[in-house]
Amino acid sequence: MSERVPARAVVLDVNNTLIDAFSAFAAIDIAFAHDAFGITLTRERVRDLWGSTPDVVYNSLFQQYHRPWQQVAEQFRQYRQDHSDVDAFQPKVYPETIPALTQLKAAGMVLCLATGGTPSVVYEDLERGGIAPDDWFDHIQFPIGDDPKPLTRVVVNLARRGIGAPETVMVGDDSADRQATLRAGLGRFIAVTTGPTMSREDFLRVGVPAQDIAAHIGQVPGLILPPAAA
């Protein structure tokens, strides 16, 4: 087995990698289902529907009320707007995130973000947790067209700095992050199991090596950096 090229750059997913998006989304979904329809919704049910398209989510939960899913989606949007000050509905930066980013930066890693989120929401969620994205990350990649995570754009940006794809590590919480890593030809994918869809066993099943799986972002520097720096 060939020796890995030492990493010089780290690309990080946002939702459920740096911030706990699932808990916030589950909280507001559960509250909306109860307040609007009198339905008792569980975190497990929200997890089952995580990543589904809006029509699938709304039809799965509210079809018996005979309302078009677009109408329910608009009702949910209004509910979320009306409850924008509820703390439980706000994604939180994981307590391990800032120490991990600090450690990676101190070791000379170039840090980038690659997220399927919208710019205003991503900035707001990170800044609420004490992370000013433009101060921490050298490149921030948002979706382009139908591609939610165009890592090839990140590769081009890093190449201008003399950093190659084999020297770049992607950190994410689901199979989509891994697939994006493979498409872009990055040197390594590190999985964190803080997301709602993939457990350690799931990552092992799709071929992620055990040494490339972390329980949370706080363990990631120890998997990337040489022992003296970790």
mmCIF file of C-alpha atoms in Angstrom:
data_model
loop_
_atom_site.group_PDB
_atom_site.id
_atom_site.type_symbol
_atom_site.label_atom_id
_atom_site.label_comp_id
_atom_site.label_asym_id
_atom_site.label_seq_id
_atom_site.Cartn_x
_atom_site.Cartn_y
_atom_site.Cartn_z
ATOM 1 C CA MET A 1 0.000 0.000 0.000
ATOM 2 C CA SER A 2 1.485 3.372 -1.039
ATOM 3 C CA GLU A 3 2.240 5.971 1.591
ATOM 4 C CA ARG A 4 -0.158 8.915 1.770
ATOM 5 C CA VAL A 5 0.932 12.333 0.595
ATOM 6 C CA PRO A 6 1.080 14.661 3.629
ATOM 7 C CA ALA A 7 -1.920 16.965 3.794
ATOM 8 C CA ARG A 8 -1.545 20.693 3.208
ATOM 9 C CA ALA A 9 -5.215 21.674 2.909
ATOM 10 C CA VAL A 10 -8.445 20.609 4.593
ATOM 11 C CA VAL A 11 -11.891 21.112 3.055
ATOM 12 C CA LEU A 12 -14.726 21.001 5.573
ATOM 13 C CA ASP A 13 -18.420 20.398 5.209
ATOM 14 C CA VAL A 14 -20.608 22.614 7.460
ATOM 15 C CA ASN A 15 -23.918 21.030 8.480
ATOM 16 C CA ASN A 16 -23.418 18.210 10.990
ATOM 17 C CA THR A 17 -19.644 18.485 10.604
ATOM 18 C CA LEU A 18 -18.906 21.920 12.099
ATOM 19 C CA ILE A 19 -22.408 22.719 13.349
ATOM 20 C CA ASP A 20 -25.240 20.622 14.763
ATOM 21 C CA ALA A 21 -27.822 21.337 12.095
ATOM 22 C CA PHE A 22 -29.852 18.187 12.606
ATOM 23 C CA SER A 23 -30.854 18.916 16.205
ATOM 24 C CA ALA A 24 -32.129 22.365 15.244
ATOM 25 C CA PHE A 25 -34.028 21.096 12.214
ATOM 26 C CA ALA A 26 -35.523 18.232 14.216
ATOM 27 C CA ALA A 27 -36.633 20.631 16.954
ATOM 28 C CA ILE A 28 -38.466 22.948 14.575
ATOM 29 C CA ASP A 29 -39.961 20.068 12.564
ATOM 30 C CA ILE A 30 -41.315 18.481 15.749
ATOM 31 C CA ALA A 31 -42.721 21.796 17.008
ATOM 32 C CA PHE A 32 -44.329 22.641 13.656
ATOM 33 C CA ALA A 33 -45.971 19.215 13.321
ATOM 34 C CA HIS A 34 -47.427 19.570 16.815
ATOM 35 C CA ASP A 35 -48.537 23.197 16.596
ATOM 36 C CA ALA A 36 -49.903 23.123 13.043
ATOM 37 C CA PHE A 37 -51.338 19.613 12.821
ATOM 38 C CA GLY A 38 -51.378 18.108 16.322
ATOM 39 C CA ILE A 39 -48.958 15.395 15.179
ATOM 40 C CA THR A 40 -46.380 13.876 17.533
ATOM 41 C CA LEU A 41 -43.229 13.666 15.446
ATOM 42 C CA THR A 42 -40.074 11.941 16.721
ATOM 43 C CA ARG A 43 -36.392 12.665 16.031
ATOM 44 C CA GLU A 44 -36.179 9.184 14.531
ATOM 45 C CA ARG A 45 -38.888 10.026 11.986
ATOM 46 C CA VAL A 46 -37.139 13.294 11.115
ATOM 47 C CA ARG A 47 -33.895 11.342 10.702
ATOM 48 C CA ASP A 48 -35.592 8.874 8.354
ATOM 49 C CA LEU A 49 -36.656 11.751 6.102
ATOM 50 C CA TRP A 50 -33.382 13.692 6.313
ATOM 51 C CA GLY A 51 -32.116 14.566 2.859
ATOM 52 C CA SER A 52 -35.438 13.863 1.138
ATOM 53 C CA THR A 53 -36.907 16.420 -1.243
ATOM 54 C CA PRO A 54 -39.588 18.756 0.205
ATOM 55 C CA ASP A 55 -42.438 17.043 -1.638
ATOM 56 C CA VAL A 56 -41.476 13.656 -0.176
ATOM 57 C CA VAL A 57 -41.185 15.096 3.350
ATOM 58 C CA TYR A 58 -44.493 16.941 3.322
ATOM 59 C CA ASN A 59 -46.431 14.187 1.572
ATOM 60 C CA SER A 60 -45.037 11.583 3.979
ATOM 61 C CA LEU A 61 -46.059 13.567 7.049
ATOM 62 C CA PHE A 62 -49.142 15.541 6.086
ATOM 63 C CA GLN A 63 -50.763 13.823 3.094
ATOM 64 C CA GLN A 64 -53.815 12.825 5.172
ATOM 65 C CA TYR A 65 -54.708 16.519 5.533
ATOM 66 C CA HIS A 66 -55.246 16.750 1.764
ATOM 67 C CA ARG A 67 -53.195 19.907 1.291
ATOM 68 C CA PRO A 68 -50.739 20.438 -1.557
ATOM 69 C CA TRP A 69 -47.200 20.022 -0.272
ATOM 70 C CA GLN A 70 -46.349 23.514 -1.549
ATOM 71 C CA GLN A 71 -49.001 24.968 0.761
ATOM 72 C CA VAL A 72 -47.612 23.102 3.764
ATOM 73 C CA ALA A 73 -44.084 24.180 2.799
ATOM 74 C CA GLU A 74 -45.180 27.822 2.783
ATOM 75 C CA GLN A 75 -46.887 27.328 6.141
ATOM 76 C CA PHE A 76 -43.652 25.853 7.519
ATOM 77 C CA ARG A 77 -41.592 28.736 6.110
ATOM 78 C CA GLN A 78 -43.884 31.216 7.852
ATOM 79 C CA TYR A 79 -43.741 29.228 11.097
ATOM 80 C CA ARG A 80 -39.956 29.242 10.992
ATOM 81 C CA GLN A 81 -39.896 32.984 10.338
ATOM 82 C CA ASP A 82 -42.300 33.640 13.216
ATOM 83 C CA HIS A 83 -40.127 31.589 15.578
ATOM 84 C CA SER A 84 -36.729 32.789 14.410
ATOM 85 C CA ASP A 85 -35.821 33.882 17.945
ATOM 86 C CA VAL A 86 -36.279 30.414 19.492
ATOM 87 C CA ASP A 87 -32.832 29.249 20.576
ATOM 88 C CA ALA A 88 -33.580 25.545 20.120
ATOM 89 C CA PHE A 89 -34.302 26.176 16.437
ATOM 90 C CA GLN A 90 -30.824 27.640 15.776
ATOM 91 C CA PRO A 91 -27.992 25.349 14.635
ATOM 92 C CA LYS A 92 -25.114 25.390 17.132
ATOM 93 C CA VAL A 93 -21.394 25.175 16.470
ATOM 94 C CA TYR A 94 -20.098 21.990 18.085
ATOM 95 C CA PRO A 95 -17.918 22.680 21.163
ATOM 96 C CA GLU A 96 -15.057 20.789 19.490
ATOM 97 C CA THR A 97 -15.142 22.869 16.299
ATOM 98 C CA ILE A 98 -13.147 25.983 17.196
ATOM 99 C CA PRO A 99 -10.376 24.044 19.022
ATOM 100 C CA ALA A 100 -10.065 21.711 16.003
ATOM 101 C CA LEU A 101 -9.902 24.577 13.498
ATOM 102 C CA THR A 102 -7.384 26.377 15.701
ATOM 103 C CA GLN A 103 -5.172 23.287 15.832
ATOM 104 C CA LEU A 104 -5.304 22.766 12.072
ATOM 105 C CA LYS A 105 -4.523 26.422 11.339
ATOM 106 C CA ALA A 106 -1.668 26.466 13.851
ATOM 107 C CA ALA A 107 -0.149 23.499 12.012
ATOM 108 C CA GLY A 108 -0.185 25.485 8.754
ATOM 109 C CA MET A 109 -3.173 23.841 7.092
ATOM 110 C CA VAL A 110 -5.062 25.848 4.482
ATOM 111 C CA LEU A 111 -8.738 25.595 5.476
ATOM 112 C CA CYS A 112 -11.647 25.687 3.025
ATOM 113 C CA LEU A 113 -15.405 25.231 3.295
ATOM 114 C CA ALA A 114 -17.590 23.310 0.852
ATOM 115 C CA THR A 115 -21.267 23.435 1.675
ATOM 116 C CA GLY A 116 -24.630 22.879 0.068
ATOM 117 C CA GLY A 117 -26.104 25.670 2.190
ATOM 118 C CA THR A 118 -27.023 29.184 1.143
ATOM 119 C CA PRO A 119 -24.381 31.855 1.858
ATOM 120 C CA SER A 120 -26.450 34.023 4.214
ATOM 121 C CA VAL A 121 -27.549 31.051 6.350
ATOM 122 C CA VAL A 122 -24.063 29.522 6.507
ATOM 123 C CA TYR A 123 -22.490 32.828 7.547
ATOM 124 C CA GLU A 124 -25.186 33.461 10.144
ATOM 125 C CA ASP A 125 -24.924 29.968 11.665
ATOM 126 C CA LEU A 126 -21.132 30.082 11.924
ATOM 127 C CA GLU A 127 -20.951 33.656 13.161
ATOM 128 C CA ARG A 128 -23.514 32.883 15.868
ATOM 129 C CA GLY A 129 -21.046 30.319 17.184
ATOM 130 C CA GLY A 130 -18.054 32.654 17.104
ATOM 131 C CA ILE A 131 -16.628 31.714 13.700
ATOM 132 C CA ALA A 132 -16.204 34.539 11.158
ATOM 133 C CA PRO A 133 -15.896 32.492 7.941
ATOM 134 C CA ASP A 134 -13.752 34.992 6.044
ATOM 135 C CA ASP A 135 -11.231 35.034 8.906
ATOM 136 C CA TRP A 136 -10.929 31.257 9.164
ATOM 137 C CA PHE A 137 -11.263 29.928 5.611
ATOM 138 C CA ASP A 138 -9.188 30.660 2.525
ATOM 139 C CA HIS A 139 -11.919 29.529 0.142
ATOM 140 C CA ILE A 140 -15.659 29.013 0.642
ATOM 141 C CA GLN A 141 -17.480 26.989 -1.990
ATOM 142 C CA PHE A 142 -21.263 27.136 -2.322
ATOM 143 C CA PRO A 143 -23.427 25.117 -4.761
ATOM 144 C CA ILE A 144 -23.227 25.766 -8.488
ATOM 145 C CA GLY A 145 -26.262 24.770 -10.550
ATOM 146 C CA ASP A 146 -27.229 21.178 -9.790
ATOM 147 C CA ASP A 147 -23.936 20.403 -8.077
ATOM 148 C CA PRO A 148 -24.345 20.929 -4.304
ATOM 149 C CA LYS A 149 -20.641 20.498 -3.590
ATOM 150 C CA PRO A 150 -18.421 21.369 -6.585
ATOM 151 C CA LEU A 151 -15.051 20.469 -5.096
ATOM 152 C CA THR A 152 -13.351 20.850 -8.464
ATOM 153 C CA ARG A 153 -13.636 24.618 -7.919
ATOM 154 C CA VAL A 154 -11.848 24.189 -4.593
ATOM 155 C CA VAL A 155 -9.131 22.149 -6.319
ATOM 156 C CA VAL A 156 -8.585 24.913 -8.886
ATOM 157 C CA ASN A 157 -8.351 27.528 -6.145
ATOM 158 C CA LEU A 158 -5.852 25.471 -4.143
ATOM 159 C CA ALA A 159 -3.783 24.768 -7.255
ATOM 160 C CA ARG A 160 -3.187 28.514 -7.573
ATOM 161 C CA ARG A 161 -1.541 28.272 -4.157
ATOM 162 C CA GLY A 162 0.588 25.339 -5.244
ATOM 163 C CA ILE A 163 -1.484 22.739 -3.385
ATOM 164 C CA GLY A 164 -2.499 19.631 -5.315
ATOM 165 C CA ALA A 165 -5.620 17.504 -4.953
ATOM 166 C CA PRO A 166 -3.623 14.590 -3.436
ATOM 167 C CA GLU A 167 -2.509 16.989 -0.687
ATOM 168 C CA THR A 168 -6.101 17.889 0.165
ATOM 169 C CA VAL A 169 -8.369 16.198 2.727
ATOM 170 C CA MET A 170 -12.168 16.438 2.764
ATOM 171 C CA VAL A 171 -14.036 16.138 6.079
ATOM 172 C CA GLY A 172 -17.757 15.386 5.999
ATOM 173 C CA ASP A 173 -20.625 13.500 7.590
ATOM 174 C CA ASP A 174 -22.325 11.604 4.778
ATOM 175 C CA SER A 175 -21.897 9.589 1.608
ATOM 176 C CA ALA A 176 -22.465 12.651 -0.593
ATOM 177 C CA ASP A 177 -19.338 14.237 0.905
ATOM 178 C CA ARG A 178 -17.377 11.067 0.202
ATOM 179 C CA GLN A 179 -18.629 10.884 -3.377
ATOM 180 C CA ALA A 180 -17.695 14.535 -3.953
ATOM 181 C CA THR A 181 -14.211 13.752 -2.614
ATOM 182 C CA LEU A 182 -13.790 10.881 -5.056
ATOM 183 C CA ARG A 183 -15.072 12.903 -8.033
ATOM 184 C CA ALA A 184 -12.608 15.704 -7.302
ATOM 185 C CA GLY A 185 -9.684 13.310 -6.872
ATOM 186 C CA LEU A 186 -8.809 14.533 -3.384
ATOM 187 C CA GLY A 187 -6.202 12.607 -1.470
ATOM 188 C CA ARG A 188 -8.366 11.533 1.446
ATOM 189 C CA PHE A 189 -11.845 11.592 2.938
ATOM 190 C CA ILE A 190 -12.324 11.692 6.710
ATOM 191 C CA ALA A 191 -15.788 10.889 7.994
ATOM 192 C CA VAL A 192 -17.331 12.288 11.149
ATOM 193 C CA THR A 193 -20.276 10.406 12.612
ATOM 194 C CA THR A 194 -22.121 13.451 13.980
ATOM 195 C CA GLY A 195 -24.553 13.448 11.045
ATOM 196 C CA PRO A 196 -27.979 11.803 11.131
ATOM 197 C CA THR A 197 -27.558 9.429 8.192
ATOM 198 C CA MET A 198 -24.215 7.613 8.521
ATOM 199 C CA SER A 199 -22.847 5.684 11.507
ATOM 200 C CA ARG A 200 -19.316 4.326 11.851
ATOM 201 C CA GLU A 201 -20.595 0.974 10.588
ATOM 202 C CA ASP A 202 -22.222 2.652 7.584
ATOM 203 C CA PHE A 203 -18.963 4.353 6.611
ATOM 204 C CA LEU A 204 -17.032 1.104 7.004
ATOM 205 C CA ARG A 205 -19.622 -0.619 4.810
ATOM 206 C CA VAL A 206 -19.053 1.819 1.929
ATOM 207 C CA GLY A 207 -15.289 1.439 2.144
ATOM 208 C CA VAL A 208 -14.056 4.241 4.412
ATOM 209 C CA PRO A 209 -11.052 2.864 6.360
ATOM 210 C CA ALA A 210 -11.450 2.678 10.135
ATOM 211 C CA GLN A 211 -8.510 5.060 10.605
ATOM 212 C CA ASP A 212 -10.390 7.679 8.561
ATOM 213 C CA ILE A 213 -13.512 7.754 10.758
ATOM 214 C CA ALA A 214 -13.851 10.229 13.656
ATOM 215 C CA ALA A 215 -16.571 10.454 16.283
ATOM 216 C CA HIS A 216 -16.584 14.260 15.924
ATOM 217 C CA ILE A 217 -14.608 17.161 14.477
ATOM 218 C CA GLY A 218 -12.428 17.340 17.583
ATOM 219 C CA GLN A 219 -10.736 14.067 16.603
ATOM 220 C CA VAL A 220 -9.931 15.170 13.067
ATOM 221 C CA PRO A 221 -6.616 17.009 13.716
ATOM 222 C CA GLY A 222 -5.229 13.870 15.308
ATOM 223 C CA LEU A 223 -6.011 11.919 12.124
ATOM 224 C CA ILE A 224 -4.482 14.482 9.776
ATOM 225 C CA LEU A 225 -1.515 16.058 11.529
ATOM 226 C CA PRO A 226 1.782 14.324 12.243
ATOM 227 C CA PRO A 227 2.146 13.236 15.894
ATOM 228 C CA ALA A 228 4.346 16.190 16.805
ATOM 229 C CA ALA A 229 1.702 18.669 15.643
ATOM 230 C CA ALA A 230 -1.457 16.836 16.757
#
